[in-house]
XYZ file of C-alpha atoms in Angstrom:
362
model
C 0.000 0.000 0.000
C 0.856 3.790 -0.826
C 0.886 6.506 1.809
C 1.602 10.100 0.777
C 5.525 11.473 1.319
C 6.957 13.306 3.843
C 10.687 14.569 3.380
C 12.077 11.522 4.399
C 10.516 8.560 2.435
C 10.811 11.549 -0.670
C 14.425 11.195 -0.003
C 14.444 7.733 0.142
C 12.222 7.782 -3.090
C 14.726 9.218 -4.687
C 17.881 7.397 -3.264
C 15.770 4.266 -4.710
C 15.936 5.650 -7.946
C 18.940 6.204 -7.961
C 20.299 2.393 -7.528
C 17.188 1.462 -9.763
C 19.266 3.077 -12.701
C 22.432 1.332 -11.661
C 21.114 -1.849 -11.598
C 20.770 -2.065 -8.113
C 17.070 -2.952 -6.160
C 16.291 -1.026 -3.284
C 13.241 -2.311 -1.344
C 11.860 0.249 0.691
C 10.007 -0.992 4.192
C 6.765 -1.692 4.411
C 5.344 0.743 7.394
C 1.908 -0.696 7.654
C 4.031 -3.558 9.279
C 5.392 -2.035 12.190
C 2.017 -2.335 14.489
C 2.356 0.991 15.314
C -0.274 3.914 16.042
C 0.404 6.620 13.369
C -2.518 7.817 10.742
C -1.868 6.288 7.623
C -2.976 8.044 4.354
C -2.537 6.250 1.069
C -0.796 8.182 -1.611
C -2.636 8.938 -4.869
C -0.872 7.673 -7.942
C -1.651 7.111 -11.750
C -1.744 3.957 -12.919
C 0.354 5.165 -15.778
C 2.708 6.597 -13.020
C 2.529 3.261 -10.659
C 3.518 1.271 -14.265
C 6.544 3.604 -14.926
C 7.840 3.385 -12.132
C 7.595 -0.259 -10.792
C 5.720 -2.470 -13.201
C 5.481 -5.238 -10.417
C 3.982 -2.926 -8.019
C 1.186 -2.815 -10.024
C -0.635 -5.900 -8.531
C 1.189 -5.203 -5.113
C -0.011 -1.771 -4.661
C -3.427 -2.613 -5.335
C -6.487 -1.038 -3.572
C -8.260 -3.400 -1.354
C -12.244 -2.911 -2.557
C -14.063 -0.096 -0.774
C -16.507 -1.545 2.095
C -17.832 1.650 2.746
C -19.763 1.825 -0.980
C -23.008 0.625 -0.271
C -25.557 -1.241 -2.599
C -29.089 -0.139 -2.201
C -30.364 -3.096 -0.828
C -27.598 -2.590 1.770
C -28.652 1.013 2.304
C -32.419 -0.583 2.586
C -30.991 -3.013 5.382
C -29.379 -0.614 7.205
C -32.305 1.824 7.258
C -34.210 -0.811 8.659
C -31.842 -2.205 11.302
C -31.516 1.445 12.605
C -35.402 1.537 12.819
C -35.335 -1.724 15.007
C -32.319 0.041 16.959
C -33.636 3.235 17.488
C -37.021 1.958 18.771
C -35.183 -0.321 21.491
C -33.277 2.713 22.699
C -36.872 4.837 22.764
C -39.010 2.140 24.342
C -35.760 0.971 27.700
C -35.669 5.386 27.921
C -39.152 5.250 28.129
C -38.683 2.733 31.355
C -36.367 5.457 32.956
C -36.837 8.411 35.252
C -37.875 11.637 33.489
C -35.125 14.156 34.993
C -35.382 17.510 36.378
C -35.235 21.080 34.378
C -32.093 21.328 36.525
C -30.053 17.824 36.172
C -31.376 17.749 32.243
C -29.288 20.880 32.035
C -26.519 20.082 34.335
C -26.365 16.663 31.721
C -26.067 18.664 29.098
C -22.757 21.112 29.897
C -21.300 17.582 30.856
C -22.476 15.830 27.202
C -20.991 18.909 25.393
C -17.556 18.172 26.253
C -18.440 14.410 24.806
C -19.619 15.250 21.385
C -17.872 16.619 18.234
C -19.816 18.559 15.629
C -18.934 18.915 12.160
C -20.779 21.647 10.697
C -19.830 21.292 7.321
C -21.659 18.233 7.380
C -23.862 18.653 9.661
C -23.232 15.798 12.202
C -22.270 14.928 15.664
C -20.821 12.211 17.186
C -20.118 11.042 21.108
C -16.380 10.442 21.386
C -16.662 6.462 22.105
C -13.112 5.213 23.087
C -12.699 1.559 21.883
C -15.079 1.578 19.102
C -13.300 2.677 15.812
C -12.939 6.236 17.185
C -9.181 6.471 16.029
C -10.221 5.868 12.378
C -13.240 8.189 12.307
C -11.221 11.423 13.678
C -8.205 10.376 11.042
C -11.124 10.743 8.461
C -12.492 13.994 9.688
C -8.688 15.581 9.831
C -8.493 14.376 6.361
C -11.952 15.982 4.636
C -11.236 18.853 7.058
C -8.034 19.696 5.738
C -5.978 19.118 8.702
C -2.983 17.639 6.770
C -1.078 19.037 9.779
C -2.685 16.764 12.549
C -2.332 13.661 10.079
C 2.035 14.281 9.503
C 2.296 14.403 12.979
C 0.196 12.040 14.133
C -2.386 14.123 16.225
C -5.614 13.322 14.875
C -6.444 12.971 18.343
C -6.888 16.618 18.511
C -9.825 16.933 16.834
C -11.591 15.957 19.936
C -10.630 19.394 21.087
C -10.789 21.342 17.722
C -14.330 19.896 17.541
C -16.351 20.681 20.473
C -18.985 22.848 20.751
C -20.446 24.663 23.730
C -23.594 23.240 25.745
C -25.243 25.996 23.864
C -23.855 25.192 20.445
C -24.595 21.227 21.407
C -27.984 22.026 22.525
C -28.960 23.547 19.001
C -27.694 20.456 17.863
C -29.662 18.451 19.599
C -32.759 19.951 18.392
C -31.603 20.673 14.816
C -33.337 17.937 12.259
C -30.698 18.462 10.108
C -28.064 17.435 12.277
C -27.373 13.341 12.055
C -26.349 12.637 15.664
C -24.744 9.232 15.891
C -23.268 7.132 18.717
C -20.853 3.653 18.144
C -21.771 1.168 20.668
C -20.040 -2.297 21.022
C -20.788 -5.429 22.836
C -19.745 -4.202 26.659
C -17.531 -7.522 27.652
C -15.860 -7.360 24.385
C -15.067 -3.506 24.625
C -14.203 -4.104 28.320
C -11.914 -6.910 27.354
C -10.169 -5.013 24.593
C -9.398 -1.459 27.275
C -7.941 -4.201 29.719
C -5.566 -5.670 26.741
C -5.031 -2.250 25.102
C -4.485 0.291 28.630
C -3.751 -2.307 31.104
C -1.504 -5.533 29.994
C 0.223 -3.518 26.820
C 2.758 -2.374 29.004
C 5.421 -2.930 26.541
C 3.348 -0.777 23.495
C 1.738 1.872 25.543
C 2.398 4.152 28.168
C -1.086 3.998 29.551
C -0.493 0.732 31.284
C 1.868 3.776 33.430
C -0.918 5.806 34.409
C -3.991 2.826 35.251
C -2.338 0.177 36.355
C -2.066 1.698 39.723
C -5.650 2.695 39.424
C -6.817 -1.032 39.171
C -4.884 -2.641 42.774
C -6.113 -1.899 45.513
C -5.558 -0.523 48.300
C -3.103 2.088 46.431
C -1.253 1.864 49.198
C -0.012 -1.943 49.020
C 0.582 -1.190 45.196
C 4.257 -2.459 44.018
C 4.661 -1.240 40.531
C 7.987 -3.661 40.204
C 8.948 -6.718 41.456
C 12.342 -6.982 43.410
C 13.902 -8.027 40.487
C 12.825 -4.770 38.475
C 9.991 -6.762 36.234
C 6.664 -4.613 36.333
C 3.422 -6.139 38.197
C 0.619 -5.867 36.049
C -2.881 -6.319 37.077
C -4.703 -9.429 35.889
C -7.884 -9.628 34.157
C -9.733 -10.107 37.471
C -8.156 -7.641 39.120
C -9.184 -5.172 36.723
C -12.706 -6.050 36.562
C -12.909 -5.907 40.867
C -11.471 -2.257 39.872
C -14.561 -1.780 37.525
C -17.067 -2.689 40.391
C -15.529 -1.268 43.213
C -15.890 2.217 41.554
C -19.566 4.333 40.650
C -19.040 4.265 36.469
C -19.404 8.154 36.723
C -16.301 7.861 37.990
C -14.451 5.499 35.190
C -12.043 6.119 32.398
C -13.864 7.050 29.457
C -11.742 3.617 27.742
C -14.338 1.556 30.213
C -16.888 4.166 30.751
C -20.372 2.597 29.902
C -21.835 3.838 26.508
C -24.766 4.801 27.933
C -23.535 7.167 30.522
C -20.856 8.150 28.665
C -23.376 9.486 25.807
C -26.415 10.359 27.116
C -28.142 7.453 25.765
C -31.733 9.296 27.235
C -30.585 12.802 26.197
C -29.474 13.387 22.874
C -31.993 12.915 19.873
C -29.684 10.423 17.979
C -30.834 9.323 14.745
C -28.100 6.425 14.311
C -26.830 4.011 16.328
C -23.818 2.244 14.803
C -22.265 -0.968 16.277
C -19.117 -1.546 15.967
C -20.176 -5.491 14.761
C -21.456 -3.667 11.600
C -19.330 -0.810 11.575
C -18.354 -0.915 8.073
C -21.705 -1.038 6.575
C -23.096 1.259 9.508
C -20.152 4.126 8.681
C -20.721 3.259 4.877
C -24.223 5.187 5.353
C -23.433 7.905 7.484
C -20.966 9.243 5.228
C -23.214 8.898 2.355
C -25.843 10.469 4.300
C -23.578 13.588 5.472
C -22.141 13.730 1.842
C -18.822 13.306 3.202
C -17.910 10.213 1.043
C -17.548 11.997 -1.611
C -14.649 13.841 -0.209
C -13.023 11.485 1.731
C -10.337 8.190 1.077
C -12.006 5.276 2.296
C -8.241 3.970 3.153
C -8.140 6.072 5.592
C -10.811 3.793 7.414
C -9.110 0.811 6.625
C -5.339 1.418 7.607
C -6.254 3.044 10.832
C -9.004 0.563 11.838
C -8.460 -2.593 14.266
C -5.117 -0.807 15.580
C -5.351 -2.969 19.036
C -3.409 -6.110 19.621
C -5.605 -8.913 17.103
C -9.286 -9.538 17.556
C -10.683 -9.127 21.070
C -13.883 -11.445 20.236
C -11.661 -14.623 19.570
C -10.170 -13.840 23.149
C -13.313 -13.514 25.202
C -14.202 -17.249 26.555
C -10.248 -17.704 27.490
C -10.421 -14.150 29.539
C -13.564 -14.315 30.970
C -14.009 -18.397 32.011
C -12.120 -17.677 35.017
C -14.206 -14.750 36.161
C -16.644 -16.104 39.492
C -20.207 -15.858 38.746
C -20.598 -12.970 41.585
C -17.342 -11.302 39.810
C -19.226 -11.559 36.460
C -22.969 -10.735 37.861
C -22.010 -7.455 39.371
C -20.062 -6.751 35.912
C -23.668 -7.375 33.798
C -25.037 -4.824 36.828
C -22.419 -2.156 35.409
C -23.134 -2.594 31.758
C -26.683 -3.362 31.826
C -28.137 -0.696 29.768
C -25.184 -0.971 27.590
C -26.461 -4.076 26.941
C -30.311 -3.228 26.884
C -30.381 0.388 25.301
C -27.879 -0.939 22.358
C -28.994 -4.508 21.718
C -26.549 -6.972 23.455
C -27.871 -10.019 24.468
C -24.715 -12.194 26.817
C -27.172 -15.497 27.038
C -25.433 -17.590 25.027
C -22.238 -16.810 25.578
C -23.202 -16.837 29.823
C -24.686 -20.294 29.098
C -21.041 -21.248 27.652
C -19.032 -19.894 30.412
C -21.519 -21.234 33.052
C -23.113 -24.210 32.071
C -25.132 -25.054 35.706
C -26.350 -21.916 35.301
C -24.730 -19.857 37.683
C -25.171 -16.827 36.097
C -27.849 -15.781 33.799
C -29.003 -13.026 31.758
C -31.979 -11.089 33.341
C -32.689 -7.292 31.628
């Protein structure tokens, strides 16, 4: 795959051809393999260009098919599915407590600080940490023009450049021609993949620095390092007694539950992706918002899944040594996660407790 040039690989670009003339073959790395976190843009090339240059390349540098395009019976589907979704979040709101003038207010300064608006496409989204939030803000620095963010790998920022006041969110809101979206995944898998990504990935991220204290307890009887200088992580269980032991108001937004975390009750969303269907899901919102036509769908792709492999083929091996109190007071944490979005845990409680220890009751 291509990615545009900075100075260096330009350099190197050159240097290649170079040796090319002489009869030498330079191979230039290949950076998508390096597993590490940077926004990846592909370079646009001619084909006539790609040819001249390296006519090998040609079948190597190939464009893997766009998943985002969507067929109208897909567009059909999804319009359907987020009927079906958007009821289910309507009629489990319609269970809970109708909130003061005061607290609907006080929800709302707090929910502006969690949303970014686009007004040049006229949508919002609740910053969802763990749920293909990386790729969407390398896309909006990319149709937003913020090749600066992008070379030096900061498309985090547009958290910041993109919030509005409660004010400005609050028009939102109320705007019918503002799509308002929210990414949910299934909470154990989500809750699985912070634990593997902040917690255990000592070695890739500096996060692990900053929670893994947070998740022994007492902080006092905490011993970052063994005597013989190798770090103490916590373990999967100790993590999750963490998640209990603490009111979720209170939790990293990496664990935070969806729900709380985006004012499931409060905002007027009109989409509700999952991160399950994400492709298909994203496919329509930017061909709602009119923002595929300006955008490179590789964008999506090379900066998608940039965790350590696929959480959901890790679940049973994690989770089957969790006690069915440990695991029942986790479903307490998540539940409208798992109501308000969707999720249904039966079958995969059934597998992991098969006398029927611990069962799924909404």
């Amino acid at each position: 795959m291509g990615y545009r040039f900075n100075k260096k690989r330009a350099l190197l670009f050159t240097i290649s051809a170079i040796f090319s003339v002489a009869g030498v073959v330079v191979f230039l790395p290949d950076r998508s393999s390096e597993g590490n976190y940077e926004v990846q843009v592909r370079k646009k090339e001619s084909p006539e260009e790609t040819l001249e240059q390296n006519p090998a390349s040609v079948v190597e540098e190939a464009l893997p098919p766009n998943p985002f395009i969507l067929s109208e019976d897909q567009v059909d589907r999804v319009r359907r599915v987020q009927a079906e979704r958007l009821a289910l979040l309507a009629s489990e709101c319609s269970k809970e407590p109708k909130p003061n003038r005061a607290v609907y207010e006080r929800s709302f300064a707090i929910l502006a600080r969690r949303f970014e608006i686009v007004d040049k496409y006229r949508v919002s989204n609740c910053m969802v940490l763990k749920a293909g939030f990386t790729a969407w803000n390398a896309l909006l620095a990319y149709v937003l023009g913020r090749q600066d963010l992008i070379d030096g790998h900061q498309t985090y920022m547009m958290s910041r450049i993109l919030k509005g006041s409660a004010a400005k969110f609050a028009s939102v809101n109320s705007s019918p021609d503002y799509m308002k979206f929210v990414v949910a995944r299934e909470p154990l898998a989500r809750l699985l993949s912070a634990y593997r990504d902040r917690i255990d990935a000592a070695h890739e991220t500096g996060a692990a620095n900053r929670f893994s204290p947070l998740t022994r307890a007492p902080p006092s009887r905490y011993k970052p390092t063994h005597a013989n200088g190798t770090r103490i992580m916590p373990s999967f269980e100790e993590f999750l007694r963490y998640i209990v032991s603490v009111a979720p108001e209170a939790h990293d937004p990496h664990w935070r539950p969806i729900a709380l975390q985006c004012g499931a009750c409060f905002v007027n969303y009109t989409l509700i992706a999952h991160a399950e269907t994400l492709n298909e899901d994203l496919g329509y919102i930017l061909r709602e918002t009119g923002i595929e036509k300006d955008a490179d769908y590789t964008i999506l792709l090379y900066n998608s899944h940039k965790g350590r492999g696929n959480t959901s083929d890790l679940l049973e091996n994690y989770y089957s040594a969790v006690s069915p109190k440990l695991m029942q007071n986790i479903l307490a944490v998540y539940r409208k996660d798992f109501t308000m979005f969707g999720y249904d845990p039966s079958d995969f409680l059934k597998k992991l407790y098969p006398d029927g220890s611990v069962a799924w009751n909404p």
